[in-house]
PDB file of C-alpha atoms in Angstrom:
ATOM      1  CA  UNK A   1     -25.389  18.665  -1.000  1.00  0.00           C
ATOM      2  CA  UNK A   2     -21.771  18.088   0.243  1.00  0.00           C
ATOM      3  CA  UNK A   3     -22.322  16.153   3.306  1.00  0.00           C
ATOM      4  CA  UNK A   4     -24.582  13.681   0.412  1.00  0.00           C
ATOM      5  CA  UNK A   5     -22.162  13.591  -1.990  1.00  0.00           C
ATOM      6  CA  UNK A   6     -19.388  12.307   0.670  1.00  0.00           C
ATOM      7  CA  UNK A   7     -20.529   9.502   1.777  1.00  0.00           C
ATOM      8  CA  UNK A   8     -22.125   8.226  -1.765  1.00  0.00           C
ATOM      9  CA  UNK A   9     -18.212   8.534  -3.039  1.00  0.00           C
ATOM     10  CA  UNK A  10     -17.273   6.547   0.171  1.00  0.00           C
ATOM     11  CA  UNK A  11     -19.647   4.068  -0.831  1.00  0.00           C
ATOM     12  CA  UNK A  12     -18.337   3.782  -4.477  1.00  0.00           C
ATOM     13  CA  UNK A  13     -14.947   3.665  -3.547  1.00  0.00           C
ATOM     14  CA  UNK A  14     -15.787   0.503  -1.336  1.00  0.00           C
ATOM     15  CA  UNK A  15     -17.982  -0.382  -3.746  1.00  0.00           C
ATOM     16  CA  UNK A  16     -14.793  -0.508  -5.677  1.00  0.00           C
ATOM     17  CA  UNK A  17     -12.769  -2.201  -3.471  1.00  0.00           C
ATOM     18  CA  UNK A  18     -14.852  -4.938  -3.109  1.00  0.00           C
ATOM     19  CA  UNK A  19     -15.219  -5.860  -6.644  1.00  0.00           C
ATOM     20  CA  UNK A  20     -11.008  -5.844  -6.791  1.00  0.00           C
ATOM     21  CA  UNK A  21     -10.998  -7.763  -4.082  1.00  0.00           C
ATOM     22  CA  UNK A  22     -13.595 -10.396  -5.963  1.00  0.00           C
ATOM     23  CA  UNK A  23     -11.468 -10.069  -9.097  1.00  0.00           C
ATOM     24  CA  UNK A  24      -8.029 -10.913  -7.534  1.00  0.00           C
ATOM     25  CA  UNK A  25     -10.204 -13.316  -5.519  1.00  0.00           C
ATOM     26  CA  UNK A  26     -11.123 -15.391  -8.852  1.00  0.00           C
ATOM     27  CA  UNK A  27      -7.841 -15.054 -10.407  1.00  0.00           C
ATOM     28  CA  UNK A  28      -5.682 -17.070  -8.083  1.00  0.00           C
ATOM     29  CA  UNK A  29      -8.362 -19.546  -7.112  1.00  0.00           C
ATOM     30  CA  UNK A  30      -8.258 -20.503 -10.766  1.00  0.00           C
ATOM     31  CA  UNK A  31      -4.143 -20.419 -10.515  1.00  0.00           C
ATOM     32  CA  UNK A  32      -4.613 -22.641  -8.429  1.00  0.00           C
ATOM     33  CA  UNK A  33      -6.629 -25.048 -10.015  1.00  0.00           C
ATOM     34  CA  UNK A  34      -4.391 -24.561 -12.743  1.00  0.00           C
ATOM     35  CA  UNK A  35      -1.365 -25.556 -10.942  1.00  0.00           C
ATOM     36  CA  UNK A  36      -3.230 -28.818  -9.574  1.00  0.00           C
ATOM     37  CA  UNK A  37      -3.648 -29.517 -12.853  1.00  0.00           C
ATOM     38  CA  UNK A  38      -0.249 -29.292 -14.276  1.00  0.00           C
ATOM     39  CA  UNK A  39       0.640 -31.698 -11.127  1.00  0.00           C
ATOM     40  CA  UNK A  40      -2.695 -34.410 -12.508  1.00  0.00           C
ATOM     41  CA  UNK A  41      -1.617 -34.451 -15.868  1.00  0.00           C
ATOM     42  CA  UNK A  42       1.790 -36.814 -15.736  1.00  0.00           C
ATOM     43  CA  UNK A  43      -0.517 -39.615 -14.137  1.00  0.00           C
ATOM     44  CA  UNK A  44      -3.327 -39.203 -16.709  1.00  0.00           C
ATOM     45  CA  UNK A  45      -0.270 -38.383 -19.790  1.00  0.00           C
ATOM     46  CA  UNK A  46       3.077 -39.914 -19.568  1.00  0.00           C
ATOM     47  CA  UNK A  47       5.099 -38.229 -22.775  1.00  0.00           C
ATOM     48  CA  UNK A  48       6.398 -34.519 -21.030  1.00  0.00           C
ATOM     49  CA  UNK A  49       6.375 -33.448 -24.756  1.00  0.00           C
ATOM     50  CA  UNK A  50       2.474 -34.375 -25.139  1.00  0.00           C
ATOM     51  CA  UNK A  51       2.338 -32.352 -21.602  1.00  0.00           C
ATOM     52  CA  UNK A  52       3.975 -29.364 -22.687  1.00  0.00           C
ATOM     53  CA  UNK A  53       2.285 -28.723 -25.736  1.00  0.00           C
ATOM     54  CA  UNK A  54      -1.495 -29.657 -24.602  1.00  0.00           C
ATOM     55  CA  UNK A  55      -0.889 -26.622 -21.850  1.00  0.00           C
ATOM     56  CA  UNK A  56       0.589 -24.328 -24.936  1.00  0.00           C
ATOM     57  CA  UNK A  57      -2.448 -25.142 -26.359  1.00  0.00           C
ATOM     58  CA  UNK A  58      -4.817 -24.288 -23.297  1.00  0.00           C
ATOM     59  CA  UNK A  59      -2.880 -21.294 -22.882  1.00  0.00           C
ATOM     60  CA  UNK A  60      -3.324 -19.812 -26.464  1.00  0.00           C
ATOM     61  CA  UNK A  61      -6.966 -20.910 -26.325  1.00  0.00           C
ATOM     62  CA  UNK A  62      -7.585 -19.363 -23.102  1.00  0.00           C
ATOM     63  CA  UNK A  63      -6.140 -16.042 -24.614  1.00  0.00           C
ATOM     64  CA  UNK A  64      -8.050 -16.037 -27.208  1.00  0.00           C
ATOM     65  CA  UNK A  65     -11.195 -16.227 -25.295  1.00  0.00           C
ATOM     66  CA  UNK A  66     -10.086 -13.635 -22.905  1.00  0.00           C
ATOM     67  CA  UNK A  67      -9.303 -11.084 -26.029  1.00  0.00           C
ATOM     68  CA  UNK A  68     -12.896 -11.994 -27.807  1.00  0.00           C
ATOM     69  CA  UNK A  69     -14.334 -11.476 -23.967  1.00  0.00           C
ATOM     70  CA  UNK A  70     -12.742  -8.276 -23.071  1.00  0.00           C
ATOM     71  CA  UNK A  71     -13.649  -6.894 -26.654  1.00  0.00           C
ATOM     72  CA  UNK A  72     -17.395  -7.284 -25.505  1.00  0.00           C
ATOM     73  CA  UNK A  73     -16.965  -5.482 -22.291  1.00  0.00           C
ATOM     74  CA  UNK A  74     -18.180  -1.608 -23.150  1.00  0.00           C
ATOM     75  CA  UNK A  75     -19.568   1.406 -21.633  1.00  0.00           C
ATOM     76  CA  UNK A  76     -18.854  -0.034 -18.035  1.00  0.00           C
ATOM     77  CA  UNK A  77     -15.614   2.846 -17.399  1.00  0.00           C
ATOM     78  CA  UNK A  78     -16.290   5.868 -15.578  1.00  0.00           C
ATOM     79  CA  UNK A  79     -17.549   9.008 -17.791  1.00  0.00           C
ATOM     80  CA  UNK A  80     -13.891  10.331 -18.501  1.00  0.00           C
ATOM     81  CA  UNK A  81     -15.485  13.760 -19.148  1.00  0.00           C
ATOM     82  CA  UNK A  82     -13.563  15.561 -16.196  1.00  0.00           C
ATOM     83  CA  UNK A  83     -10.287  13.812 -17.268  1.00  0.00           C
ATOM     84  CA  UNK A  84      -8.611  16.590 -19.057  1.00  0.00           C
ATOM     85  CA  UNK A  85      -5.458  16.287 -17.984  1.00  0.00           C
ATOM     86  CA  UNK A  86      -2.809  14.708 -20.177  1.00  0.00           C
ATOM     87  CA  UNK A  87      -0.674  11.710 -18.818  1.00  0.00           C
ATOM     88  CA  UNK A  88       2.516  14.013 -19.067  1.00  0.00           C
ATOM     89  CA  UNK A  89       0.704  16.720 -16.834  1.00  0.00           C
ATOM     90  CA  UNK A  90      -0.470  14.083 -14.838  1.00  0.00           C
ATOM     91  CA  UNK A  91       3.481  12.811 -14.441  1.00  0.00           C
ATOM     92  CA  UNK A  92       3.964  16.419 -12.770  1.00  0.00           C
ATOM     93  CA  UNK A  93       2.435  15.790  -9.802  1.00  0.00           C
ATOM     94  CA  UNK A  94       5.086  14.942  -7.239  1.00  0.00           C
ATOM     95  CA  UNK A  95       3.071  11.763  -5.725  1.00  0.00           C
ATOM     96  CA  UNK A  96       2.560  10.215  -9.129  1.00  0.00           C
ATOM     97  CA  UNK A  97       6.080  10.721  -9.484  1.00  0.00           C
ATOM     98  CA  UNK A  98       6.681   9.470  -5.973  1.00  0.00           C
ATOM     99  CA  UNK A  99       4.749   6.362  -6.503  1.00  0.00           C
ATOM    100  CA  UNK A 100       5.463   5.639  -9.939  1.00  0.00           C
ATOM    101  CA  UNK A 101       9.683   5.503  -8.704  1.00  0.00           C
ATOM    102  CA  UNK A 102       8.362   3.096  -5.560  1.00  0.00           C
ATOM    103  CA  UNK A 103       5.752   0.577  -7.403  1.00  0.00           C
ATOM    104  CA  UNK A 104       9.204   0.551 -10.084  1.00  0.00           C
ATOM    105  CA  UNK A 105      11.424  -0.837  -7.333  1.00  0.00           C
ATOM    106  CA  UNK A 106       8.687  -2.889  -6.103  1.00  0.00           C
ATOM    107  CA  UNK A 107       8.119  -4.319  -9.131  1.00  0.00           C
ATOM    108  CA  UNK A 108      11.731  -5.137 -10.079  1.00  0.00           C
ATOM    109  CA  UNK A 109      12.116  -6.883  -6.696  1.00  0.00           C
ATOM    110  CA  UNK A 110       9.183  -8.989  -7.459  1.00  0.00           C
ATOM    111  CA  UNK A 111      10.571  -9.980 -10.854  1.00  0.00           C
ATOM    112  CA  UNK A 112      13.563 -11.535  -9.143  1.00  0.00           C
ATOM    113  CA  UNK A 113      11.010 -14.037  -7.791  1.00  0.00           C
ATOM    114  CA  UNK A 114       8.308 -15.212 -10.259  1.00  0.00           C
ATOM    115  CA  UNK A 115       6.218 -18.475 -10.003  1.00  0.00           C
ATOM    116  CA  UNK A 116       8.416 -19.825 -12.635  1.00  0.00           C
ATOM    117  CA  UNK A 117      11.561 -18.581 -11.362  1.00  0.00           C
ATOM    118  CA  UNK A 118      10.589 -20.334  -8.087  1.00  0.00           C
ATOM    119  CA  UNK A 119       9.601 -23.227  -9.744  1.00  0.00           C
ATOM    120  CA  UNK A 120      13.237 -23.427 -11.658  1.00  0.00           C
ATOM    121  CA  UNK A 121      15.392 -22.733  -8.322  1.00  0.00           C
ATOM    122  CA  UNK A 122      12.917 -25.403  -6.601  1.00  0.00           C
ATOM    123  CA  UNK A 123      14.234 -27.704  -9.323  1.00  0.00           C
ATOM    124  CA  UNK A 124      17.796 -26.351  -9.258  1.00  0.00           C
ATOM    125  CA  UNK A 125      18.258 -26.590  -4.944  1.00  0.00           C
ATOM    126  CA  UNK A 126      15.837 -29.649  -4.130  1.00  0.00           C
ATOM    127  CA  UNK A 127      15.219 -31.790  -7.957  1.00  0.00           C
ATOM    128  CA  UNK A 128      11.288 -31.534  -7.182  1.00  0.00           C
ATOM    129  CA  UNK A 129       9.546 -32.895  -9.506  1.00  0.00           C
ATOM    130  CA  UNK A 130       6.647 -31.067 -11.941  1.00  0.00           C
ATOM    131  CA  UNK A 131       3.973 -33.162 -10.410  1.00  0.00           C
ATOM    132  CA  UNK A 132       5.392 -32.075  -6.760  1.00  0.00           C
ATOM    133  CA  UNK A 133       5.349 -28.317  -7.751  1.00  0.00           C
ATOM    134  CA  UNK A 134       2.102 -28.274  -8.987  1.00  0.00           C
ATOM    135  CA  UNK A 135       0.545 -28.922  -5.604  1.00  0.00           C
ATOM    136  CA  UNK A 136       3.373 -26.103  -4.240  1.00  0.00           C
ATOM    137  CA  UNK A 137       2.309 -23.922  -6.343  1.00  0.00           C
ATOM    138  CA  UNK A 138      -1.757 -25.226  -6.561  1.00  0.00           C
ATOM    139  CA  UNK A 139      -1.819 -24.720  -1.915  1.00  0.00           C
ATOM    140  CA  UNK A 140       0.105 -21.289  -2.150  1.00  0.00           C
ATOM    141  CA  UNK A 141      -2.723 -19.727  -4.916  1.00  0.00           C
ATOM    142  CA  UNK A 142      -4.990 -21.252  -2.339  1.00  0.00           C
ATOM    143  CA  UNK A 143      -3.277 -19.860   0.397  1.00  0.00           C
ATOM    144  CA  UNK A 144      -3.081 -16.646  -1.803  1.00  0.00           C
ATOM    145  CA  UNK A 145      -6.481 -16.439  -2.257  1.00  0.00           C
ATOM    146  CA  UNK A 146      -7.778 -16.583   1.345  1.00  0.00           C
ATOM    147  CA  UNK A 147      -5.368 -13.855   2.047  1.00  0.00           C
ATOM    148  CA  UNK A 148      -7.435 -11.533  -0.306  1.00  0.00           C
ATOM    149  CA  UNK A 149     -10.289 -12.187   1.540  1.00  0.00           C
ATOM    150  CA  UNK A 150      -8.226 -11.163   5.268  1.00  0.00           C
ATOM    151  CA  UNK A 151      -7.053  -8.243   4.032  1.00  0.00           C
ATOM    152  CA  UNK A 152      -9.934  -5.560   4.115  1.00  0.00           C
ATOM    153  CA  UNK A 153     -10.924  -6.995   7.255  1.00  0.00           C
ATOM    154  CA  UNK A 154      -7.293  -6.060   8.602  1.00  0.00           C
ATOM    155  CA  UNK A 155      -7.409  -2.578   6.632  1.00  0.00           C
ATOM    156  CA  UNK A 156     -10.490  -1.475   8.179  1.00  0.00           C
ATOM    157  CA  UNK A 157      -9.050  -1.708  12.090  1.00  0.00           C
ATOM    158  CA  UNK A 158      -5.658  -0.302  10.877  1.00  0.00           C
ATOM    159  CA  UNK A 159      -6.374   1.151   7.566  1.00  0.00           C
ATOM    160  CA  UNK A 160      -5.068  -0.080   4.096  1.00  0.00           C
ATOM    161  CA  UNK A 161      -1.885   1.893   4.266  1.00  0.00           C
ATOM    162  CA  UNK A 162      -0.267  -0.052   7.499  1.00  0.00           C
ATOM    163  CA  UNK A 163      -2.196  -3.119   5.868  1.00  0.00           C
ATOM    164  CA  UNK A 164      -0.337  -2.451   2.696  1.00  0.00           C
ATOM    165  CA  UNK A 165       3.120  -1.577   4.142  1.00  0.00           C
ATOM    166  CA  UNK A 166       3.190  -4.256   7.378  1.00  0.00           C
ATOM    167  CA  UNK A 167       1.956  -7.425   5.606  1.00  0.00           C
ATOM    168  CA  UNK A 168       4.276  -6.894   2.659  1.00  0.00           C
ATOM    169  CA  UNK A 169       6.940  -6.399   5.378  1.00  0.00           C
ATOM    170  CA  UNK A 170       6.343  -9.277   6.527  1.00  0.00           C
ATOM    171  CA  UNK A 171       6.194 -11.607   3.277  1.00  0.00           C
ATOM    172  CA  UNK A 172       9.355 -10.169   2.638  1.00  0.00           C
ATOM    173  CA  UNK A 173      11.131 -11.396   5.553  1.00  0.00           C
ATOM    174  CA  UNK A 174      10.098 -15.028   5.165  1.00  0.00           C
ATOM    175  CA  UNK A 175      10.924 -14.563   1.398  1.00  0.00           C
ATOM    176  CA  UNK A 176      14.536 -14.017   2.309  1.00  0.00           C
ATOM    177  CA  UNK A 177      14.540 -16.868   4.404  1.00  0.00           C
ATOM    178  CA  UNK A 178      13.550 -19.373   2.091  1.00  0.00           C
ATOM    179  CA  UNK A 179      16.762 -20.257   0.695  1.00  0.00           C
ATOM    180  CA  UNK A 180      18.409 -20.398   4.039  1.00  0.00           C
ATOM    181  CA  UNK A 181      16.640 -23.108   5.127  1.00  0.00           C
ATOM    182  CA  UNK A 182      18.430 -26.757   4.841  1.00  0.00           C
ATOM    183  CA  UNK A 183      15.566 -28.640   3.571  1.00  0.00           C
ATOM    184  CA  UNK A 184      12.620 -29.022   1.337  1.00  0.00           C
ATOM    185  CA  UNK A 185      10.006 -28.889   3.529  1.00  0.00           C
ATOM    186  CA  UNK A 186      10.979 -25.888   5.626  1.00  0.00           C
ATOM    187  CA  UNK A 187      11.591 -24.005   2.681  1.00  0.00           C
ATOM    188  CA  UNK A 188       8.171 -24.939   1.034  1.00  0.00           C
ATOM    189  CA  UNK A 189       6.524 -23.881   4.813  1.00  0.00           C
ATOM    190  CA  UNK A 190       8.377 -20.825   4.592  1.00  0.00           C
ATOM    191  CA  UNK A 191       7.160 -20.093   0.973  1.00  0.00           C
ATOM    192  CA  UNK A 192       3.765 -20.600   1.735  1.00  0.00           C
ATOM    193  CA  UNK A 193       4.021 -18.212   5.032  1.00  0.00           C
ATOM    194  CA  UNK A 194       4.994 -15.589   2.201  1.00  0.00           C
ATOM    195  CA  UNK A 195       2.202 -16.387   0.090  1.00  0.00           C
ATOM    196  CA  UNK A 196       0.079 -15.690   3.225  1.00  0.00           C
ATOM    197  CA  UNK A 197       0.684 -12.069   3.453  1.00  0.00           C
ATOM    198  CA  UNK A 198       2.505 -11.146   0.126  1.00  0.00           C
ATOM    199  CA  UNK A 199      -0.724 -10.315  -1.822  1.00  0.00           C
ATOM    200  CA  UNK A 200      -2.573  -8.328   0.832  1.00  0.00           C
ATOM    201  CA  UNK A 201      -1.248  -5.241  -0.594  1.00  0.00           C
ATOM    202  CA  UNK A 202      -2.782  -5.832  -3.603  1.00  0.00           C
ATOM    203  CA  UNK A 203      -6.108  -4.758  -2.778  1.00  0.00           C
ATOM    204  CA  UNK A 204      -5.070  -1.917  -0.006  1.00  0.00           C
ATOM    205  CA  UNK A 205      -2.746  -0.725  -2.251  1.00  0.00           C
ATOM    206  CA  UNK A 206      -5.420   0.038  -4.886  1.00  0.00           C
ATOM    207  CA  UNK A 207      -7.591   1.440  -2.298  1.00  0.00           C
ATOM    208  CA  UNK A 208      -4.521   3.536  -0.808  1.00  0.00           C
ATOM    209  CA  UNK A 209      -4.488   5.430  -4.431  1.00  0.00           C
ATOM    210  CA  UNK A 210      -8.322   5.995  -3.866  1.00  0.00           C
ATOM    211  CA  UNK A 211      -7.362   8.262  -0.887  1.00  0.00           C
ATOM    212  CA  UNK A 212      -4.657  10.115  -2.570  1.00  0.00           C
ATOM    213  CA  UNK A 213      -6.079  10.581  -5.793  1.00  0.00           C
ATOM    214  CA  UNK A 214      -9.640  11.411  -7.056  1.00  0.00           C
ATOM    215  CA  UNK A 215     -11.741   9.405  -9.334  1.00  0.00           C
ATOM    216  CA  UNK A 216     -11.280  11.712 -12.410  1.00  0.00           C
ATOM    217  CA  UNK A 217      -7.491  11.182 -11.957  1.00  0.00           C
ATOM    218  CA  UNK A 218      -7.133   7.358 -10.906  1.00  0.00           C
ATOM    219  CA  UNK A 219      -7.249   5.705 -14.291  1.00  0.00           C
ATOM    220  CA  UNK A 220      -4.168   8.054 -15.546  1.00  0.00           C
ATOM    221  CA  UNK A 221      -2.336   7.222 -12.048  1.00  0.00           C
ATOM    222  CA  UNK A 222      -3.001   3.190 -12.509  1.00  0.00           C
ATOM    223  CA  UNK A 223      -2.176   3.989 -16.428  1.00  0.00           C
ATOM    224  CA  UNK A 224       1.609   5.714 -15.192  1.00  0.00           C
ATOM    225  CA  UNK A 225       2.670   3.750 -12.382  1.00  0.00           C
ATOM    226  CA  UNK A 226       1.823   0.598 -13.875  1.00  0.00           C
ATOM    227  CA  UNK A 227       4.296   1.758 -16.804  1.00  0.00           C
ATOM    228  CA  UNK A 228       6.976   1.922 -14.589  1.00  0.00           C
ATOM    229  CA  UNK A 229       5.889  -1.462 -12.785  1.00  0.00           C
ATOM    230  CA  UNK A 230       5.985  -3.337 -16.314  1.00  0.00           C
ATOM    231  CA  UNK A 231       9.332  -1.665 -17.776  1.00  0.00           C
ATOM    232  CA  UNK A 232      11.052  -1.986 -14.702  1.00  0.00           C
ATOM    233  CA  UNK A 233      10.526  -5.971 -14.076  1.00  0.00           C
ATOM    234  CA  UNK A 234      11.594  -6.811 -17.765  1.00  0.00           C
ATOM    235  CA  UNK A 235      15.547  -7.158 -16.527  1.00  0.00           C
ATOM    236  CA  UNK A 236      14.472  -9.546 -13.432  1.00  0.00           C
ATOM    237  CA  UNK A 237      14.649 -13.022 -15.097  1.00  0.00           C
ATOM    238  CA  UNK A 238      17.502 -12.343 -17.550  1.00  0.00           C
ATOM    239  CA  UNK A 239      19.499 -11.007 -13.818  1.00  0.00           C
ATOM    240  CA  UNK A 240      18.106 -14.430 -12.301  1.00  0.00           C
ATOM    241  CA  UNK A 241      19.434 -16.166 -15.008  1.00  0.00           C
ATOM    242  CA  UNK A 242      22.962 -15.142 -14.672  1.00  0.00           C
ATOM    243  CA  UNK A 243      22.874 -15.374 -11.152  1.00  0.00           C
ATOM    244  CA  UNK A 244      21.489 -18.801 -11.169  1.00  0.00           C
ATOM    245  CA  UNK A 245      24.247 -19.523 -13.707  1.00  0.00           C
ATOM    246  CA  UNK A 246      27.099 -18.530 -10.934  1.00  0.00           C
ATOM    247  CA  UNK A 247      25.240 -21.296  -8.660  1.00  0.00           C
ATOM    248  CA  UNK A 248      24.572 -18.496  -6.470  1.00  0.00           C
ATOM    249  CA  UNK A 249      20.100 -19.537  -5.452  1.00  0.00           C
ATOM    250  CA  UNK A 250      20.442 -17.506  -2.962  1.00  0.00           C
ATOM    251  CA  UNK A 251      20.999 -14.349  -3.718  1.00  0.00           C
ATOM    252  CA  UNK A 252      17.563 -13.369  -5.546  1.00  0.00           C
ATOM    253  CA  UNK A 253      15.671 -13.917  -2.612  1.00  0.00           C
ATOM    254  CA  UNK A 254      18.297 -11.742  -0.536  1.00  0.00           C
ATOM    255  CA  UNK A 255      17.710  -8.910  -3.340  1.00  0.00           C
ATOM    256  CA  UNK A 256      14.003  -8.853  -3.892  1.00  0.00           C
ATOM    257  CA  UNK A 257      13.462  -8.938   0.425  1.00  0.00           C
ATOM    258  CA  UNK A 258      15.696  -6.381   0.517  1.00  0.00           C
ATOM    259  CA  UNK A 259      14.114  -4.011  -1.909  1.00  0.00           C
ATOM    260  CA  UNK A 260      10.887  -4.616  -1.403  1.00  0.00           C
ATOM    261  CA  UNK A 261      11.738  -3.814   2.479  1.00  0.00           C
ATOM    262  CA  UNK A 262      13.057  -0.311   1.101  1.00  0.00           C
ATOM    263  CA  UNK A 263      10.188   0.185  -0.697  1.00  0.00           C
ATOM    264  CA  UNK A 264       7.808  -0.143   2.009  1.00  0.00           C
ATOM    265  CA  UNK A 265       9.932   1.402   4.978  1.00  0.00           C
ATOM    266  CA  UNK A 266      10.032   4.513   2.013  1.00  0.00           C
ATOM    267  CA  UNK A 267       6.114   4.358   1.385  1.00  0.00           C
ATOM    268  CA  UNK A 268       5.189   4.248   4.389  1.00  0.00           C
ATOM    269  CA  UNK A 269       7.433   7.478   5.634  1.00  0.00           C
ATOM    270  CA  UNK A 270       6.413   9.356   2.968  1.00  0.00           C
ATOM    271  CA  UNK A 271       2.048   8.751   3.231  1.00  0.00           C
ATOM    272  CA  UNK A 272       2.176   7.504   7.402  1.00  0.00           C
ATOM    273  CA  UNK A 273       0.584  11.351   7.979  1.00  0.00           C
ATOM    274  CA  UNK A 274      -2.041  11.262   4.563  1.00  0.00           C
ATOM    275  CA  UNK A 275      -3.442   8.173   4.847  1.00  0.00           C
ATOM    276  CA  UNK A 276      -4.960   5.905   6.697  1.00  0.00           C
TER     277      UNK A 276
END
């Protein structure tokens, strides 16, 4: 009964996997399409007003669909009759605490670098236009997208924890040298080069926290750490502000590499030996 019950929770957990990887999948090919759009829309509208308030008005439609979809989705979790533990016992654990601190620095550095913050300092160091950053931002969801698609084929000849840890690595180093470049287009190359590997952890990392934790205790782990993800990015843009302020566009990118390069040197010390 044992050596049947392994592999059918292998085969759930990659299962899993592969319906994250659709989801993320979907999501930024429709970015994208929505950033071509916003880059269409000044030769089919001229008024920026007219612009800005027809996407306010997608965007609160959109919501309102998503809210009156999601509120149809039941009965599609897993039975949460094993989860007895409560989220504060759950804290206890020293890897939920590990993680929880790590995804929080993670998720601070990435705050320092939003879409819309890149948009603004694209604005602010070259005077690109909207049109001109909606095909930026349209090729790097594309971009983004096909990386989703790379990334379990890379995590299943190294495993997703070197997936997770060496890609982001890397996106992190060409983040940092985006704002040291002396021109437009070198910057944009070396933006998109980030979006090539930036998002591959998305997918290992989810399937990293299927090998430490079991599936009883997964949706209180996501439910924690992603606490700690969303408090700790709230301060980014009002920091990018100020620094933006002091004309210094640099040093964002220098923070959030820099972090981030912590946070996966640290990760990846701490699991190398537990996972794969």
């Amino acid at each position: 009964m044992r050596g049947s019950g392994r592999p059918s929770r292998r085969r759930r957990r990659k299962t899993a996997a592969s319906g994250e990887t659709v989801y993320n999948l979907l999501g930024y090919s429709f970015s994208s399409l929505g950033a071509l759009s916003l880059s269409l829309l000044p030769h089919l509208i001229t008024n920026n007003v007219t612009i800005a308030k027809l996407i306010y008005t997608l965007y609160i439609i959109t919501s309102i669909l998503l809210a009156a979809i999601y509120k149809k989705i039941v009965n599609i979790e897993v039975s949460s009759n094993k989860v007895n533990a409560s989220l504060v016992n759950v804290f206890l654990n020293s890897d939920v605490r590990n993680l929880s601190i790590l995804f929080a620095v993670d998720a601070f550095g990435g705050s320092l670098i939003t879409q819309s913050l890149l948009a603004l300092w694209f604005y602010l160091r070259y005077h690109v236009s909207e049109a001109y950053l909606g095909i930026i931002f349209s090729v790097s969801s594309i971009i983004t997208a096909i990386s989703l698609i790379i990334a379990p084929l890379i995590a299943e000849r190294i495993g997703n924890l070197r997936t997770m840890v060496f890609t982001h690595m890397v996106s992190n180093v060409f983040l940092i040298l985006i704002p040291l470049m002396n021109s437009l287009q070198w910057s944009v190359a070396f933006l998109l080069l980030r979006q090539s590997f930036s998002q591959m952890d998305v997918p290992t990392r989810q399937a990293f926290i299927s090998q430490i934790f079991s599936d009883e205790e997964r949706v209180k782990v996501y439910a924690i750490t992603n606490i700690f993800r969303n408090i700790s990015s709230l301060p980014g843009p009002t920091l990018v502000g100020l620094v933006f302020s002091l004309k210094l566009l640099y040093l964002p990118f220098l923070i959030s590499g820099t972090l981030k390069l912590g946070y996966d040197n640290t990760i990846y010390q701490i699991y190398k030996n537990r996972a794969r």
